[in-house]
Every structure is written in structure tokens, then in C-alpha cells.
Tab-separated table of C-alpha atoms in Angstrom:
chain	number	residue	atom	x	y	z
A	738	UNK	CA	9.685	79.003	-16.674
A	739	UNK	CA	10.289	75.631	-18.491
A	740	UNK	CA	7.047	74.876	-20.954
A	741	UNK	CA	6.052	71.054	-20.669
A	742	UNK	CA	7.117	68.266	-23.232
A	743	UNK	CA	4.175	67.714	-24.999
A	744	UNK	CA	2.509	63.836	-24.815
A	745	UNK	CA	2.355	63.848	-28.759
A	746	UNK	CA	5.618	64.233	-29.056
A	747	UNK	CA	6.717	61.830	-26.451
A	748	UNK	CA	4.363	59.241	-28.489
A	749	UNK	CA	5.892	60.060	-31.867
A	750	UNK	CA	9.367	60.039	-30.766
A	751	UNK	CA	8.654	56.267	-29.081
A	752	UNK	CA	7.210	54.465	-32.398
A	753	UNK	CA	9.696	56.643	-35.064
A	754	UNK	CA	13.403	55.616	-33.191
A	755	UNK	CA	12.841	51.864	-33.050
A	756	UNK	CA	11.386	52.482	-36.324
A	757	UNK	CA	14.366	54.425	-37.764
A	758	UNK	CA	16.777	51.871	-36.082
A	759	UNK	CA	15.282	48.436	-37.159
A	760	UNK	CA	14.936	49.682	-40.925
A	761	UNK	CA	17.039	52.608	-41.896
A	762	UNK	CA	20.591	50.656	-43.086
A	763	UNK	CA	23.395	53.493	-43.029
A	764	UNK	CA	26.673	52.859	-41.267
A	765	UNK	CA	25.507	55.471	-38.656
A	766	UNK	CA	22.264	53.768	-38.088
A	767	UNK	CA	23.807	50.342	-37.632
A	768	UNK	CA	25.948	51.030	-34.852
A	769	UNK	CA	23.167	52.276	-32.929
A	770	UNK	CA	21.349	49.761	-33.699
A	771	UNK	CA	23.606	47.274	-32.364
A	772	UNK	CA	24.654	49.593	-29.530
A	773	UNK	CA	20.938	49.945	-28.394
A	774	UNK	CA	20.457	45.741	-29.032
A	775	UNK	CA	23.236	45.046	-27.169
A	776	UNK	CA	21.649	47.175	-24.133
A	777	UNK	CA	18.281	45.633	-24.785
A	778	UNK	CA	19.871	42.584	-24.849
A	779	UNK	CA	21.830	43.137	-21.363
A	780	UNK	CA	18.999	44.405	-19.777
A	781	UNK	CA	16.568	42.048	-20.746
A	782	UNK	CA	19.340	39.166	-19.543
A	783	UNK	CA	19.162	41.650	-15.855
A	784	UNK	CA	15.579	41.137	-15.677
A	785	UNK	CA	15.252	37.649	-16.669
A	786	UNK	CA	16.508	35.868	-13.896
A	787	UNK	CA	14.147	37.454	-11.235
A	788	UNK	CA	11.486	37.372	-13.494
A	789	UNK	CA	11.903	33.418	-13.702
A	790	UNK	CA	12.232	33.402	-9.835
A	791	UNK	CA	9.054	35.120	-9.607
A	792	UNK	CA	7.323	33.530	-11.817
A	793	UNK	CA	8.439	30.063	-10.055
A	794	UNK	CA	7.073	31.552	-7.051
A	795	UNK	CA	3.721	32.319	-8.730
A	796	UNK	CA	3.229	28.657	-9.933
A	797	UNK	CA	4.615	27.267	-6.521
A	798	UNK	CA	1.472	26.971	-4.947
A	799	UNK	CA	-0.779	25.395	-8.126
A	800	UNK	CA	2.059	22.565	-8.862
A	801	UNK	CA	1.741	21.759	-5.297
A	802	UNK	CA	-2.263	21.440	-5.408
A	803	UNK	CA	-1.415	19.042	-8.570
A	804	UNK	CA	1.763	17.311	-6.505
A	805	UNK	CA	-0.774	16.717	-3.417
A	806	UNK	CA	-4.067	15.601	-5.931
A	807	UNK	CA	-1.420	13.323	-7.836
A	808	UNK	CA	-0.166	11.808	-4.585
A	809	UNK	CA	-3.531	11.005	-3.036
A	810	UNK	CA	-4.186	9.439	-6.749
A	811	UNK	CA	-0.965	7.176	-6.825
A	812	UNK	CA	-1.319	5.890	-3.136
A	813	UNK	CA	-5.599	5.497	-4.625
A	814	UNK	CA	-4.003	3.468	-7.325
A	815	UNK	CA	-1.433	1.675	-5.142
A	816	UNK	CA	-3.801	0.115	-3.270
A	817	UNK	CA	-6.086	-0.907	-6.161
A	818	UNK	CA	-3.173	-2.699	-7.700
A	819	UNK	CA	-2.270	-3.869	-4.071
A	820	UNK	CA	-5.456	-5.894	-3.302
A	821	UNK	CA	-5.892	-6.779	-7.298
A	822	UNK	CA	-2.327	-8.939	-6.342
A	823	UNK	CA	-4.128	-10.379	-3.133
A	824	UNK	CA	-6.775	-11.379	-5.292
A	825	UNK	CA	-5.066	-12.630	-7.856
A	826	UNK	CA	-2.828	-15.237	-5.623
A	827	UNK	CA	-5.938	-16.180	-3.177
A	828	UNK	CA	-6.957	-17.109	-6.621
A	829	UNK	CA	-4.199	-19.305	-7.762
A	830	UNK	CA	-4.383	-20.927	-4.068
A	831	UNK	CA	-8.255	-21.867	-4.643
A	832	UNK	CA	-7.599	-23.142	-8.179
A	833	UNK	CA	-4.560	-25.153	-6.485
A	834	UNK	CA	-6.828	-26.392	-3.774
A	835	UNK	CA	-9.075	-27.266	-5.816
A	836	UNK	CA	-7.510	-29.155	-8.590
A	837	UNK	CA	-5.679	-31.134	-5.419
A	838	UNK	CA	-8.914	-31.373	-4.246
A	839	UNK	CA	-10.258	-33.426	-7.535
A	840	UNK	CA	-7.154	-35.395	-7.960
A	841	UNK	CA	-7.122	-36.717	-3.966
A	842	UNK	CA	-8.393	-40.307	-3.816
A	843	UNK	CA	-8.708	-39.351	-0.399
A	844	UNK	CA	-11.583	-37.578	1.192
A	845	UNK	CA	-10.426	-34.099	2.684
A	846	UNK	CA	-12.105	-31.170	4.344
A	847	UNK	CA	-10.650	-27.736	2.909
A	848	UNK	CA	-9.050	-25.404	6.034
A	849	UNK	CA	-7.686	-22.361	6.304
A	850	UNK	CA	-5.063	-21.330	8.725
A	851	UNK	CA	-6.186	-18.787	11.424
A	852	UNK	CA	-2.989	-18.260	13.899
A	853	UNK	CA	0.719	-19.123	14.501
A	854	UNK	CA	1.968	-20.057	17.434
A	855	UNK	CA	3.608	-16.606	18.496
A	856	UNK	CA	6.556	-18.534	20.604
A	857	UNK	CA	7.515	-20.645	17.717
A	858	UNK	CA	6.606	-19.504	14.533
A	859	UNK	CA	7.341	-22.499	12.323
A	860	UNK	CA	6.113	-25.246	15.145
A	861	UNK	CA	2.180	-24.912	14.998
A	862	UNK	CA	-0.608	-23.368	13.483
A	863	UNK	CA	-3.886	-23.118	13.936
A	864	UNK	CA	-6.560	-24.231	11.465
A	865	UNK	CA	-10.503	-23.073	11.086
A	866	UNK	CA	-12.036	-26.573	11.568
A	867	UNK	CA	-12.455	-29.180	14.528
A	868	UNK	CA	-14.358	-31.730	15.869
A	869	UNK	CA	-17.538	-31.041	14.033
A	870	UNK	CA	-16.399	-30.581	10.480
A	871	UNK	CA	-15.293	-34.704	11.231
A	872	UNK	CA	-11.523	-33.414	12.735
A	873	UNK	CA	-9.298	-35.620	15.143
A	874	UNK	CA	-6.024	-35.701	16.479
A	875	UNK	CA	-3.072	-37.902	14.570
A	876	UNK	CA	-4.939	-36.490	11.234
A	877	UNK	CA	-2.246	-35.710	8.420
A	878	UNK	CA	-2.722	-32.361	6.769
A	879	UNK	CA	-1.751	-32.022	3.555
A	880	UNK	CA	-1.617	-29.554	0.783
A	881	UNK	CA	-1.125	-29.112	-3.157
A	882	UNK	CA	2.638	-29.594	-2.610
A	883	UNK	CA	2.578	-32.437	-0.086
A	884	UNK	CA	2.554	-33.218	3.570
A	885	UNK	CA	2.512	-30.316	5.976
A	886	UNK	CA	1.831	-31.353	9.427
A	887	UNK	CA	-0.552	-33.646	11.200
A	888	UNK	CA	-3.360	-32.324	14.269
A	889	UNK	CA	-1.922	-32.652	17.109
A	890	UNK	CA	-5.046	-30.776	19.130
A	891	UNK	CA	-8.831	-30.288	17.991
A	892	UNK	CA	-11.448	-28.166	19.436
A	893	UNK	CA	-15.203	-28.044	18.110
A	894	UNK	CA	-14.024	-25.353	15.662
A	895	UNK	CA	-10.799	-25.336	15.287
A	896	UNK	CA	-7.668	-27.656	15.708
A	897	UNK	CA	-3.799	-27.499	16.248
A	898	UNK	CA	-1.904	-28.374	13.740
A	899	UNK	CA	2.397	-29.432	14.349
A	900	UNK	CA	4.201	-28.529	11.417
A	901	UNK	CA	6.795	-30.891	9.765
A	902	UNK	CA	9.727	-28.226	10.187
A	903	UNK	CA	8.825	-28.169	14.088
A	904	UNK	CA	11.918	-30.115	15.477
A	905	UNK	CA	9.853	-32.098	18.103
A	906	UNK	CA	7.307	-33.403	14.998
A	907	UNK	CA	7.698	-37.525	14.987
């Protein structure tokens, strides 16, 4: 019967051979030392790829937490920068209005337009004031960059304005 390898010598045997090849220089010692880096070097070059591949698959499902936080962050952001742009031109219109406003030697009652005429969409619109904020029909409407139409129509809140590019405006 076969006696068992003993652990100690198992654990010697492991720490003295890489020691003996990485330090002892003798012609014998380097070719096994490049015989047994050369192995090492294949192997390790075996085991990298699936390695990589699993550790890919490991981090799969914490860069897609990030991708799906980042996303919900961007479109966040998007729409911040979104209704900053509203704001800003709804500001340049006011500050148009109202410097139009100060230079009229007119009198003029600020509107805003509320609908389009959905058959035609460059024939009418219509506007948020009438009959009681002093409105009437044959009225031009103007704005910062000139003539635009003239009310055609008024209600007690709002009127119809014709547009200038609506062919049947005279």
C-alpha cells in the first residue's frame, strides 16, 4: 500500500520551484523558466477571454441600473432646458410687446391668440378679447413687426381675427 504525499511537502515544493525558477540564472534553469512562462502565459491568454465575458456579465446588470437612472436624469434635464427655452422666448415676445406698446401713438389693448381656424390654417385666428375689453369689427391688429390682420368677428370675450395672408382679406 501507497503511503500519502505529505501536505508539508506539497507546500514546500509550491513556494521553492517558482522560487528556484524566477532567481536561479543557469542555462538549465532558464529554459524552464521560459518553457513554464510561456505555458503560464498561454494559459492565462485561455482563461482570459471567458473571464472578461463573465465578468461583463457580472457588471451587466449595475451599468444598466446607472443607464436607466442616467436616462430618467437626461429626459429630467431635457425638459428643464425645454421649458427654460419657452420661457425665455415668451420673454422676448413680452419685452417686444411691450416696447411696441410704448412706442404706439396709438392706443392698443394687448391679445393673445387662443385658436386657428382648423379648415384654413393661415385665414383666421382667434384672439382672447371682445366686446368688453372696447373690441369691434373692421379693427386693425397689429404687432411689433407690422400689420397682421383686422377683426372681422367679436364676441364679449373674444373676437375673429382675418389674417393678411388669407386670400379673401380686402
Amino acid at each position: 500500500m501507497r503511503t500519502p504525499f505529505p501536505k508539508q511537502l506539497l507546500y514546500v515544493l509550491i513556494v521553492l520551484v517558482p522560487f528556484g525558477l524566477l532567481f536561479f540564472n543557469s542555462p538549465f534553469w532558464h529554459n524552464v523558466k521560459t518553457s513554464a512562462m510561456s505555458i503560464g502565459a498561454v494559459s492565462v491568454s485561455i482563461v482570459a477571454g471567458p473571464v472578461g465575458e463573465v465578468r461583463k456579465l457580472l457588471t451587466y446588470r449595475r451599468t444598466w441600473r446607472e443607464y436607466r437612472v442616467l436616462k430618467v436624469e437626461v429626459d429630467r434635464l431635457r425638459s428643464q432646458l425645454s421649458t427654460s427655452e419657452e420661457a425665455a422666448q415668451e420673454n422676448r415676445r413680452y419685452s417686444r410687446l411691450l416696447n411696441f406698446k410704448n412706442t404706439s401713438v396709438f392706443s392698443s389693448v394687448a391679445a393673445r391668440v387662443v385658436a386657428r381656424d382648423p379648415s384654413n390654417w393661415n385665414a383666421s385666428v382667434m384672439i382672447d378679447r371682445g366686446e368688453k375689453d372696447g373690441i369691434s369689427p373692421g379693427m386693425a391688429v397689429v404687432n411689433a413687426a407690422g400689420v397682421i390682420g383686422r377683426v372681422a368677428e367679436v364676441g364679449p370675450h373674444a373676437s375673429k381675427v382675418i389674417l393678411i395672408s388669407d386670400p379673401g382679406f380686402r
